[in-house]
CSV table of C-alpha atoms and ligand atoms in Angstrom, one decimal:
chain,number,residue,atom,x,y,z
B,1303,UNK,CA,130.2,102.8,83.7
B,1304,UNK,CA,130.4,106.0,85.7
B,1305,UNK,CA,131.9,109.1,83.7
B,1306,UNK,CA,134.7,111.7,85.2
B,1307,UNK,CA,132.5,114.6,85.0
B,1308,UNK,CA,134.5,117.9,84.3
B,1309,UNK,CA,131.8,121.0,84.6
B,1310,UNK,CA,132.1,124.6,83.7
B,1311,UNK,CA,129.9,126.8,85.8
B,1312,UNK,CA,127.9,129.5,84.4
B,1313,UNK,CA,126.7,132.1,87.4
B,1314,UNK,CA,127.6,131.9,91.2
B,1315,UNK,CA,124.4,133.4,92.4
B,1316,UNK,CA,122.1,131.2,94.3
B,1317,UNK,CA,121.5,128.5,93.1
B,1318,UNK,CA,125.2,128.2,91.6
B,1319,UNK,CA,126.6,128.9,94.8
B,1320,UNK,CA,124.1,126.3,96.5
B,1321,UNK,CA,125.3,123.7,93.7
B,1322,UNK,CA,129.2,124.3,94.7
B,1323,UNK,CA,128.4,123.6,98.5
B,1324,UNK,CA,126.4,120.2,97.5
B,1325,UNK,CA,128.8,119.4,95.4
B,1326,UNK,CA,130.9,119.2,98.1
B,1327,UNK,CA,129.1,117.2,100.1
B,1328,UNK,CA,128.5,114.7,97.5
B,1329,UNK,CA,131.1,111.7,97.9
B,1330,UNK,CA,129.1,109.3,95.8
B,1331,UNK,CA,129.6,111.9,92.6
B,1332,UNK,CA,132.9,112.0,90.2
B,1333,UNK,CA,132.3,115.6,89.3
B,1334,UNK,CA,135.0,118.6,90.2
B,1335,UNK,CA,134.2,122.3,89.0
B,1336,UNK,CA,137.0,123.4,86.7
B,1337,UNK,CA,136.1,126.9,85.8
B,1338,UNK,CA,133.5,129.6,86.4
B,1339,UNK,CA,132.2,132.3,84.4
B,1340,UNK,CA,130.5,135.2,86.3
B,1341,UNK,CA,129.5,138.4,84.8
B,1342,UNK,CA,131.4,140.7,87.3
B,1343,UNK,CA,134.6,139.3,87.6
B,1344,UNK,CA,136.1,141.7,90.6
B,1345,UNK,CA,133.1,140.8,93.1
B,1346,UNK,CA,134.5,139.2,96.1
B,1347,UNK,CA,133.6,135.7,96.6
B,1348,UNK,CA,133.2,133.1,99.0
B,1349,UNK,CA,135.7,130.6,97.0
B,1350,UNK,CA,139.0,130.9,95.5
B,1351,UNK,CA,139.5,133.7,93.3
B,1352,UNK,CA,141.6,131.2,91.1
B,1353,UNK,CA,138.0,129.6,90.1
B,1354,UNK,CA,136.8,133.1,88.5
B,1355,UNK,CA,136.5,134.5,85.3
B,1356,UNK,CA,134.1,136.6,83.1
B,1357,UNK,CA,135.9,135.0,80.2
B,1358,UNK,CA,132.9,132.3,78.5
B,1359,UNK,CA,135.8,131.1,76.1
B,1360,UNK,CA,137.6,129.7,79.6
B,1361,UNK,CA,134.9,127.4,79.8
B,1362,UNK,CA,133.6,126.6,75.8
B,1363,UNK,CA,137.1,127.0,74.5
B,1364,UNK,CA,138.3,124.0,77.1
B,1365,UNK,CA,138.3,120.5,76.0
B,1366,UNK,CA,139.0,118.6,79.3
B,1367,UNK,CA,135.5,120.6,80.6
B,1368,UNK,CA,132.2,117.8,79.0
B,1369,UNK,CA,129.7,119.5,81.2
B,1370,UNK,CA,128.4,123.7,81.2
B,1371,UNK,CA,126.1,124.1,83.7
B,1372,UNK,CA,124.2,127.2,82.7
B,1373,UNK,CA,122.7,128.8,85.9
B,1374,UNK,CA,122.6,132.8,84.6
B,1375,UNK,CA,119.4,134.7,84.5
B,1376,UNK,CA,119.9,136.6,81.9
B,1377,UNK,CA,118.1,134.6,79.4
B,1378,UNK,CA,119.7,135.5,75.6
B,1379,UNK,CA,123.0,135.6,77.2
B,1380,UNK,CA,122.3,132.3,78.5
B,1381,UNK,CA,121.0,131.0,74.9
B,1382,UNK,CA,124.4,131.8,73.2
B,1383,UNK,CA,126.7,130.0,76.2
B,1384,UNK,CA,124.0,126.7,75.8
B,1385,UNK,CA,124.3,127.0,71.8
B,1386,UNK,CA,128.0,126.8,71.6
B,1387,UNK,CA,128.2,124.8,74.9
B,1388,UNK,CA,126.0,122.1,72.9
B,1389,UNK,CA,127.7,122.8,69.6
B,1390,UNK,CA,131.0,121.8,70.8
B,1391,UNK,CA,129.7,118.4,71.8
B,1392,UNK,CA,129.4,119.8,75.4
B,1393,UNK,CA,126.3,118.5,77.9
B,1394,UNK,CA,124.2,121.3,79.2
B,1395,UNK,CA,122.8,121.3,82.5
B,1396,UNK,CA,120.3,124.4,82.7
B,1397,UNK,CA,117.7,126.1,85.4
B,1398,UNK,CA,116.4,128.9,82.9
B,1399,UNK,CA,113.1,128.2,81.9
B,1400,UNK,CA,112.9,131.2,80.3
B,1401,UNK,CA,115.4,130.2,77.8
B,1402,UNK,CA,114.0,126.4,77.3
B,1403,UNK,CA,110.5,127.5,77.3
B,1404,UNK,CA,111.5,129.9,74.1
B,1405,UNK,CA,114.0,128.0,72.6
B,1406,UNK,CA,113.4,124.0,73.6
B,1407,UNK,CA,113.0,122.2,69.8
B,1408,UNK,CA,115.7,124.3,68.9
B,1409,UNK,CA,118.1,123.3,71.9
B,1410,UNK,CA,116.9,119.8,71.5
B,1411,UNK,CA,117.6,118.9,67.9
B,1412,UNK,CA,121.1,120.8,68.6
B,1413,UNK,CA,122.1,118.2,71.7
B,1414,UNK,CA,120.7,115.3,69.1
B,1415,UNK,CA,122.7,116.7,66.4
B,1416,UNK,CA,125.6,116.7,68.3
B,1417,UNK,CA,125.4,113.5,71.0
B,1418,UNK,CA,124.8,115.2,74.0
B,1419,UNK,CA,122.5,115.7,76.7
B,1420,UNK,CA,120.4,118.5,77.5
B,1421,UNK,CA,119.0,118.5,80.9
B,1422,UNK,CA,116.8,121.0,82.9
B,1423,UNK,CA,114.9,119.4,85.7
B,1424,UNK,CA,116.1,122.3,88.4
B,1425,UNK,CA,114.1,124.7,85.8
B,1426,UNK,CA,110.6,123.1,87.0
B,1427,UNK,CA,109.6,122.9,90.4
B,1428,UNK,CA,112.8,123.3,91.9
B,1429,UNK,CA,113.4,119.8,94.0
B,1430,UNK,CA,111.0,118.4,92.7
B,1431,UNK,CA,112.1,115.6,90.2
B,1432,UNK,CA,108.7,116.6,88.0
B,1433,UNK,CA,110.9,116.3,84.4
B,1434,UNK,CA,112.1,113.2,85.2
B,1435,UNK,CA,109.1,111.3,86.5
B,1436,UNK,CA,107.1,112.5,83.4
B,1437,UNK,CA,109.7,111.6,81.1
B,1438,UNK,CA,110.2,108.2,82.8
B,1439,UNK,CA,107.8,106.5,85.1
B,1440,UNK,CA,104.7,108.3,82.9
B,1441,UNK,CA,106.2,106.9,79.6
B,1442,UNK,CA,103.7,104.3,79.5
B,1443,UNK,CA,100.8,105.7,80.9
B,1444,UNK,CA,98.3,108.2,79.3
B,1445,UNK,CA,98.5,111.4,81.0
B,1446,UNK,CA,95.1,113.6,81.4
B,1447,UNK,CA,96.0,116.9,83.4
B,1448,UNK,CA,98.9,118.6,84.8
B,1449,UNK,CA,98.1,121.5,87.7
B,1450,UNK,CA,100.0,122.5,90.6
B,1451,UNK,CA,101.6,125.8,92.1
B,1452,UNK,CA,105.1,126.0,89.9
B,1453,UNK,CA,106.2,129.3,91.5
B,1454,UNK,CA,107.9,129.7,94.9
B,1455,UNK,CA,107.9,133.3,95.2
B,1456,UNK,CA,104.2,134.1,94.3
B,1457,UNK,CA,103.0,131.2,97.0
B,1458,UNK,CA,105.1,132.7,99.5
B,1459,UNK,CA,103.6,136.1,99.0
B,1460,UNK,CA,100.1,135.1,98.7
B,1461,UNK,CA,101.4,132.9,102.2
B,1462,UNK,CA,102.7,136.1,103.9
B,1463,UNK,CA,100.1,138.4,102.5
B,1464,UNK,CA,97.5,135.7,104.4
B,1465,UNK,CA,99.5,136.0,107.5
B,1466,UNK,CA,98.9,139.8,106.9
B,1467,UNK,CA,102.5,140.9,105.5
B,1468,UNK,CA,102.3,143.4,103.1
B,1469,UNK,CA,102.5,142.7,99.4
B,1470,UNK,CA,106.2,144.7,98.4
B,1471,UNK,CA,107.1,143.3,102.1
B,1472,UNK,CA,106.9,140.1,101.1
B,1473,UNK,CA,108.0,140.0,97.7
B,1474,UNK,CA,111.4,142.1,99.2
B,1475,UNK,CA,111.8,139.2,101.8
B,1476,UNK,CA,111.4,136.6,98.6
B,1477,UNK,CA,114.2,138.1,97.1
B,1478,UNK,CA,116.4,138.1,100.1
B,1479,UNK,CA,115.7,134.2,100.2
B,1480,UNK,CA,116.3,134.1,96.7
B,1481,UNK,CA,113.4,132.7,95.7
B,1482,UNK,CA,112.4,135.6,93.3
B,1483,UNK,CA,113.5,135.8,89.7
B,1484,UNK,CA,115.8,139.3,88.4
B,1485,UNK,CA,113.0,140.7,87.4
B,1486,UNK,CA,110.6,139.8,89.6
B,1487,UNK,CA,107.8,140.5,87.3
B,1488,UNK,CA,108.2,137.5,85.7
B,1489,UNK,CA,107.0,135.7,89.2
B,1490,UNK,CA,104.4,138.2,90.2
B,1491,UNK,CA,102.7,138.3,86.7
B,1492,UNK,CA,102.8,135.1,86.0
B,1493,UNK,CA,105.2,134.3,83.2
B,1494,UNK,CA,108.0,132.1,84.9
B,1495,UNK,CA,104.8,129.8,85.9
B,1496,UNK,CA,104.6,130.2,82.1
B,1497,UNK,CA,107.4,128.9,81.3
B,1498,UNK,CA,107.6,125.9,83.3
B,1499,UNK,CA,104.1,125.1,82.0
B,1500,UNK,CA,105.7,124.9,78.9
B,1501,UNK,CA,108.6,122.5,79.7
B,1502,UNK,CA,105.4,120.5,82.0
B,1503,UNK,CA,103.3,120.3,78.4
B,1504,UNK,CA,106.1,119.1,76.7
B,1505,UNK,CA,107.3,115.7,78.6
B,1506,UNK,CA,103.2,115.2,79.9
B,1507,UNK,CA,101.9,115.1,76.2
B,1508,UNK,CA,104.6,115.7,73.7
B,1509,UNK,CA,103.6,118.9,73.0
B,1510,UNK,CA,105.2,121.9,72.4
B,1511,UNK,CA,103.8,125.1,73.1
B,1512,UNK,CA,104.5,128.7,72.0
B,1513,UNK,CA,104.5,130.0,74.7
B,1514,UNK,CA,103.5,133.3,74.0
B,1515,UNK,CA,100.6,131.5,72.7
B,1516,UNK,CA,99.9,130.3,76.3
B,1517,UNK,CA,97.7,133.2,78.8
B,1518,UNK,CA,99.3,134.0,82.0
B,1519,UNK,CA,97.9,136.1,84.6
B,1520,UNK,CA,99.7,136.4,87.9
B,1521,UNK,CA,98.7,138.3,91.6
B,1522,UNK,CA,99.9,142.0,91.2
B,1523,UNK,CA,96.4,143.0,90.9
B,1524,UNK,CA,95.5,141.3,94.0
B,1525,UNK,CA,93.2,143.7,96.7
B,1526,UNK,CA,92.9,143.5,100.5
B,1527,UNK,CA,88.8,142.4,99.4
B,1528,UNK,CA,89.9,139.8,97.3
B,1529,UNK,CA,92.1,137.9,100.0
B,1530,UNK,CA,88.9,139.0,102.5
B,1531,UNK,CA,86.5,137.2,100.0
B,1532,UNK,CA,88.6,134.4,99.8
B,1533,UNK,CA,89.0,134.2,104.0
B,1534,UNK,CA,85.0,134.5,104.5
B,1535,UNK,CA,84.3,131.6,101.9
B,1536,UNK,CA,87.1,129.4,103.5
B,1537,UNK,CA,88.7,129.9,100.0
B,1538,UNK,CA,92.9,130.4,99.6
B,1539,UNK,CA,94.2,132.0,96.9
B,1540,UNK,CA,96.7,130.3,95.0
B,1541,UNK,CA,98.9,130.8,92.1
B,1542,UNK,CA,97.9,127.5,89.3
B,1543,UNK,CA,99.7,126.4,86.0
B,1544,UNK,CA,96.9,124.1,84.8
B,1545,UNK,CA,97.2,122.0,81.9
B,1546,UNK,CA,95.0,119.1,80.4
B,1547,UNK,CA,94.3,117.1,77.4
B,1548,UNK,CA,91.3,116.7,75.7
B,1549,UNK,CA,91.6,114.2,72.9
B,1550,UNK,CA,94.0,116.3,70.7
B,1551,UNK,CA,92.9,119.7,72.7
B,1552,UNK,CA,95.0,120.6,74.9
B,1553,UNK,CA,94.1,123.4,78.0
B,1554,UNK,CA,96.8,124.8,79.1
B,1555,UNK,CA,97.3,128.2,81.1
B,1556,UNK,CA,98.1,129.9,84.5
B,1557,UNK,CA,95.9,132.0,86.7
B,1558,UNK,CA,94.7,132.9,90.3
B,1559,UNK,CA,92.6,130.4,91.7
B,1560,UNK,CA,90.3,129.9,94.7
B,1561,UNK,CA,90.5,126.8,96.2
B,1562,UNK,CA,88.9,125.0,99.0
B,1563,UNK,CA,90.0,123.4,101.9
B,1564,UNK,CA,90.1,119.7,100.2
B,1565,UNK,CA,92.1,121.1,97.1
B,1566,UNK,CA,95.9,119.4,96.7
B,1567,UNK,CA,97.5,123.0,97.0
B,1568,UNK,CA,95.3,124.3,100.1
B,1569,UNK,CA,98.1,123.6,102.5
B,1570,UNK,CA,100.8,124.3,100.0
B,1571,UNK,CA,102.6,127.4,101.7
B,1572,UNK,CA,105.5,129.3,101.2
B,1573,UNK,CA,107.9,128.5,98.8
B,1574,UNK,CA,106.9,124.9,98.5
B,1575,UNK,CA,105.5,123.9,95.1
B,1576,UNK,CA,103.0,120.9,94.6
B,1577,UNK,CA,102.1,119.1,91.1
B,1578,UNK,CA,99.0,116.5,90.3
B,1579,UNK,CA,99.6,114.5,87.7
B,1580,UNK,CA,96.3,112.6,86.4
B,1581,UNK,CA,96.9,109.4,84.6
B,1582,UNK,CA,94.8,106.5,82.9
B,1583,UNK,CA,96.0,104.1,85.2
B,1584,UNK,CA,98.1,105.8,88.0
B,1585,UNK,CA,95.4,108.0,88.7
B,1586,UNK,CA,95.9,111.1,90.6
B,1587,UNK,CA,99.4,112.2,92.6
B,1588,UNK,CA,100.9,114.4,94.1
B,1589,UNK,CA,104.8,115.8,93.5
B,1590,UNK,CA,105.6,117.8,96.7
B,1591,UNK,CA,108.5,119.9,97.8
B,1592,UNK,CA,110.9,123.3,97.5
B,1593,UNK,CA,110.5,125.0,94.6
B,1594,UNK,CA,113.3,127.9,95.4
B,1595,UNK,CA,116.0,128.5,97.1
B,1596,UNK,CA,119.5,127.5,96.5
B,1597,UNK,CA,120.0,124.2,98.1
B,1598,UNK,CA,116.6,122.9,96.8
B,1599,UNK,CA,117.2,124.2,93.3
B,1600,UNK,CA,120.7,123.0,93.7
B,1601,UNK,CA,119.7,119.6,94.5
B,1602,UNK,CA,118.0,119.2,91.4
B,1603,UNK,CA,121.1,120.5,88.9
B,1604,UNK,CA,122.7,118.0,91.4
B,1605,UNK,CA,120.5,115.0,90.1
B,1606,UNK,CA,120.9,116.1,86.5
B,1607,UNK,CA,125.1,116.0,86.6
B,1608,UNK,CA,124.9,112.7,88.3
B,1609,UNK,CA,122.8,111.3,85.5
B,1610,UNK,CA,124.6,112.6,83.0
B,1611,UNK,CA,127.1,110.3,85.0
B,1612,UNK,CA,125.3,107.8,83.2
B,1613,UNK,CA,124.9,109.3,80.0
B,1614,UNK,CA,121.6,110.3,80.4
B,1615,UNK,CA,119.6,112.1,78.1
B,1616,UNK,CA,115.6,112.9,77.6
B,1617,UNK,CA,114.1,110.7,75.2
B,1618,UNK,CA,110.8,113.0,74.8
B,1619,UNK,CA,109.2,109.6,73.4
B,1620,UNK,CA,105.5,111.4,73.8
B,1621,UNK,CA,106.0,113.6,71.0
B,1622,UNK,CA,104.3,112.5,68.0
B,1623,UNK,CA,104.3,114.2,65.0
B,1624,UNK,CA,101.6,112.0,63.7
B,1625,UNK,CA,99.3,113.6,66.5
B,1626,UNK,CA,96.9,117.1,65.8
B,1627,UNK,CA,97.5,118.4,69.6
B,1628,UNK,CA,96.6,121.8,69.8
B,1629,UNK,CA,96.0,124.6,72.2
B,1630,UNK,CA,92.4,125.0,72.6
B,1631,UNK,CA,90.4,128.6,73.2
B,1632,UNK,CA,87.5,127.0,73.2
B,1633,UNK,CA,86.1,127.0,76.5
B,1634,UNK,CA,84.9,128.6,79.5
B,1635,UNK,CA,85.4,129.6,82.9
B,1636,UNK,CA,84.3,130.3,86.3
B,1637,UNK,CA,85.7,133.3,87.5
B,1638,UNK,CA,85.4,136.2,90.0
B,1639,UNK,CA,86.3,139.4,89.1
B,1640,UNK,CA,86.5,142.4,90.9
B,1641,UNK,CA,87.1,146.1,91.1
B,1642,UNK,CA,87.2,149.6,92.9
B,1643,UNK,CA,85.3,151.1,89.6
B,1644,UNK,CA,81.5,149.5,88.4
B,1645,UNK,CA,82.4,151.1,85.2
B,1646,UNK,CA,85.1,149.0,84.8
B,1647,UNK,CA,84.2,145.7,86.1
B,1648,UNK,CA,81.0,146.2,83.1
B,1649,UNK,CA,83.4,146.1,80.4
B,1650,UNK,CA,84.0,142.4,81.7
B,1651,UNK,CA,82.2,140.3,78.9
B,1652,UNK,CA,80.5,137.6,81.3
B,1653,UNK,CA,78.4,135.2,79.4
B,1654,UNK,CA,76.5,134.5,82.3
B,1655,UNK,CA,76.7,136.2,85.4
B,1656,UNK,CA,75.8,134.2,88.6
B,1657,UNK,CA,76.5,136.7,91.2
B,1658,UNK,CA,76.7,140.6,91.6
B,1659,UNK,CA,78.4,142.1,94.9
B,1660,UNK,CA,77.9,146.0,95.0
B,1661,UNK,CA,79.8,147.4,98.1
B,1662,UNK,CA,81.6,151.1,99.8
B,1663,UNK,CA,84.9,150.0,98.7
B,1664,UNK,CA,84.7,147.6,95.7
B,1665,UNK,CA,82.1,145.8,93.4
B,1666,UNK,CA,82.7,142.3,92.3
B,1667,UNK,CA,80.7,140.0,89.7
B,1668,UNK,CA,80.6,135.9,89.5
B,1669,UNK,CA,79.6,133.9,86.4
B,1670,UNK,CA,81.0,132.4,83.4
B,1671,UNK,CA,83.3,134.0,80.6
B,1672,UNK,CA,84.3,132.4,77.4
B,1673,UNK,CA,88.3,132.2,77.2
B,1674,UNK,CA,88.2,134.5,73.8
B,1675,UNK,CA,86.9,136.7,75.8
B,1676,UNK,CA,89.3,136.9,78.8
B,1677,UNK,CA,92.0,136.8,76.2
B,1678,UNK,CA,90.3,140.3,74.5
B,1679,UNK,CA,92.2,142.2,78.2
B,1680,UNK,CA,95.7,142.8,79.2
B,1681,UNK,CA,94.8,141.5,82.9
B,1682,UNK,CA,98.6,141.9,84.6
B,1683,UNK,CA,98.2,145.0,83.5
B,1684,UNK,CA,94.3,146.1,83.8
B,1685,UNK,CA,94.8,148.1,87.4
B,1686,UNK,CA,92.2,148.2,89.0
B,1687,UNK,CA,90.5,144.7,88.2
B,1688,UNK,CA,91.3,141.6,89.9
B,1689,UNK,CA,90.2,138.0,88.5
B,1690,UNK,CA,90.4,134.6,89.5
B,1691,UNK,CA,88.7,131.5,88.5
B,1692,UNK,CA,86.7,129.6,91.3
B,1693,UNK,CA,86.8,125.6,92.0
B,1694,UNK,CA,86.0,123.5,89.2
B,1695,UNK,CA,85.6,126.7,87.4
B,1696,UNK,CA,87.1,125.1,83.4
B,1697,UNK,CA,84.2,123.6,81.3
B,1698,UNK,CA,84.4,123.0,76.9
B,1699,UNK,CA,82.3,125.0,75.3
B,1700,UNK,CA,80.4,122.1,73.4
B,1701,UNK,CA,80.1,120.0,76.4
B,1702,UNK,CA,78.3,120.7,79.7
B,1703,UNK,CA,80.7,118.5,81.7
B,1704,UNK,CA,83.0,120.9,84.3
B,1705,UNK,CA,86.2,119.8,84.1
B,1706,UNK,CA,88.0,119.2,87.6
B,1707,UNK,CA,90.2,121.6,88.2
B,1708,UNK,CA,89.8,121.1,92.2
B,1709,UNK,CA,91.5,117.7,92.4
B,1710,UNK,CA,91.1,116.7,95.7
B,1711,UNK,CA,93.9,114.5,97.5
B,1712,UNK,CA,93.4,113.3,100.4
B,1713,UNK,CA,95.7,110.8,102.4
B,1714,UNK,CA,93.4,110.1,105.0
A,3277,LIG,N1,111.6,132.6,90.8
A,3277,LIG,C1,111.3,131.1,90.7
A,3277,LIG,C2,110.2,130.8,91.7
A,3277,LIG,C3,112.6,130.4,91.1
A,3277,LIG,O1,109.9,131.7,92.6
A,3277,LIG,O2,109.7,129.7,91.7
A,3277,LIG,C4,112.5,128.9,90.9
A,3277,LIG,O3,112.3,128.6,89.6
């Protein structure tokens, strides 16, 4: 039977202000917003004053309200509303994969503890209903690898930057859209694909990572000669969260990539994500659609209160505490790496070098670098070198077989 639905709304920005409007042009839902908590309380607003508040008690303190919807960006503030939202037997709906990615067993055991869901499907991929399908329609079926572009805002700068916007240009237009996190670090170096790695590696194999344990490298380093190298070799650059399980290894990490022309993401552009999942006996598909924006992002808190509707909560029947998965350094990978400085481009420890480019402007070196070994360099914040890994650039260092990181999908 379908449940009255009572939420308390943490944050009006974007996405919260998306999920109001969709709200309201949802008849199918029995859901009303009672209350909402914003951190400056004397902005004016496009709603009803009557709604606002920046008292959190108005929302955790109220009985009649059985749903928070936590859409804040400020991370630790957002931890303490989803602890005591949770704690007093409320459901939490959530977009801050910042906060799940550092907190999720924690969160998880206190929503079992106290009978409630914990949902976050808007915090990966935006529309895309990624969570959901790996938690459900995957449950039976082994899962291999997990890649696709996870961040809106760095594929519509590397998008614009193609079309020959400048970098700041486009990452100021991103956060006009909305697209771009607070601190837009996070997107540009790589962490928010981080994060919703994380949350991916969780409901594909059960696993949970630390993720400061998990190397992420984003596109702030990115040169003119890079995106000219890539143009000449009918190469795009794109922004990859790749993940993949080996036995109980598991490969998991986000970086610049090259990929060709028959690559799932090639035509990915702008703020669209795009996920592969690889499976046993599903094989190989393709998740496609928004991931930013407000209506997008809103659509997917949207899904989340209407299963809760239901009483739905995540199962996370993958993890299995008999299993040894771990996160594996041991292996390689193909990468190009380049810089203004031959100096600095030396202290790059290839382990075999396949090509050397010496140039005016810049020099740049191809070949094959253990992962201890890329992990030895602060890359977001090594200046004035620039690395990405090439197509079907991830082999195991005790086996010769590449592993495919340029999954094809064609729908011809
Ligand atoms: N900053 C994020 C992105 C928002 O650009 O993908 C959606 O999670």
């Amino acid at each position: 039977m379908k449940k009255q639905l009572t939420i308390g709304l943490f944050g009006f920005g974007c996405v919260g202000t998306g999920l109001y409007e969709v709200l309201n042009k949802t008849a199918l839902l029995q859901a009303k917003i009672k209350h909402i908590v914003i951190k400056d309380a004397t902005k004016k607003r496009s709603i009803d004053a009557a709604y606002f508040s920046n008292d959190a008690d108005r929302i955790l303190n109220d009985e009649e309200i059985n749903v928070v919807v936590e859409l804040i960006s400020d991370s630790e503030a957002a931890y303490t509303i989803v602890k005591r939202a949770l704690s007093s037997g409320k459901h939490v709906v959530s977009a801050n994969k910042k906060l799940i990615a550092h907190h999720l067993e924690e969160l998880v055991s206190l929503a079992k503890a106290n009978n409630v869901s914990f949902l976050y499907e808007a915090s990966v991929g935006g529309s895309i209903p990624i969570i959901r399908n790996l938690e459900e329609y995957y449950n039976n079926d082994s899962l291999s690898t997990i890649n696709g572009i996870v961040n809106g805002t760095t594929n519509y700068i590397l998008t614009k930057t193609g079309e020959g916007l400048s970098f700041d240009t486009a990452l100021s237009t991103a956060q006009e859209l909305g697209f771009a996190e607070a601190d837009p670090t996070s997107d540009v170096d790589g962490f928010d694909a981080k994060y919703k790695l994380v949350l991916l590696l969780k409901h594909a194999f059960g696993y949970t990572a630390n993720q400061a344990d998990v190397w992420n490298y984003g596109i702030r380093q990115l040169k003119t000669w890079d995106a000219t190298y890539a143009r000449e070799k009918s190469l795009k650059i794109k922004l990859l969260a790749f993940g993949t399980r080996i036995n109980d290894q598991i490969i998991g990490f986000v970086a610049p990539h090259f990929i060709p022309a028959t690559h799932f993401a090639y035509n990915v552009e702008n703020e669209f994500n795009a996920v592969v999942v690889e499976a046993l006996f599903s094989d190989r598909q393709l998740f496609l659609g928004k991931g930013a924006g407000s209506y997008p992002t809103a659509s997917a808190v949207l899904s989340d209160i209407s299963a809760l509707q239901f009483d739905y909560a995540y199962e996370y029947r993958k993890t299995n505490e008999e299993e040894q998965l771990h996160l594996t350094t041991d292996f390689k990978l193909k990468v190009y790496v380049s810089a203004t400085s031959k100096e600095a481009l030396e202290t790059v420890p290839f382990a075999e070098t396949l090509e050397v480019y010496h140039g005016a402007t810049h020099h740049f070196i191809i070949g094959w670098i253990a992962f201890k070994d890329v992990l030895q360099k602060d890359w977001n914040n090594e200046s004035d070198l620039f690395l990405a890994v090439l197509p079907d650039g991830v082999k195991l260092n005790t086996e010769e077989a590449i592993l495919a990181t340029n999954q094809e999908v064609v729908f011809a």
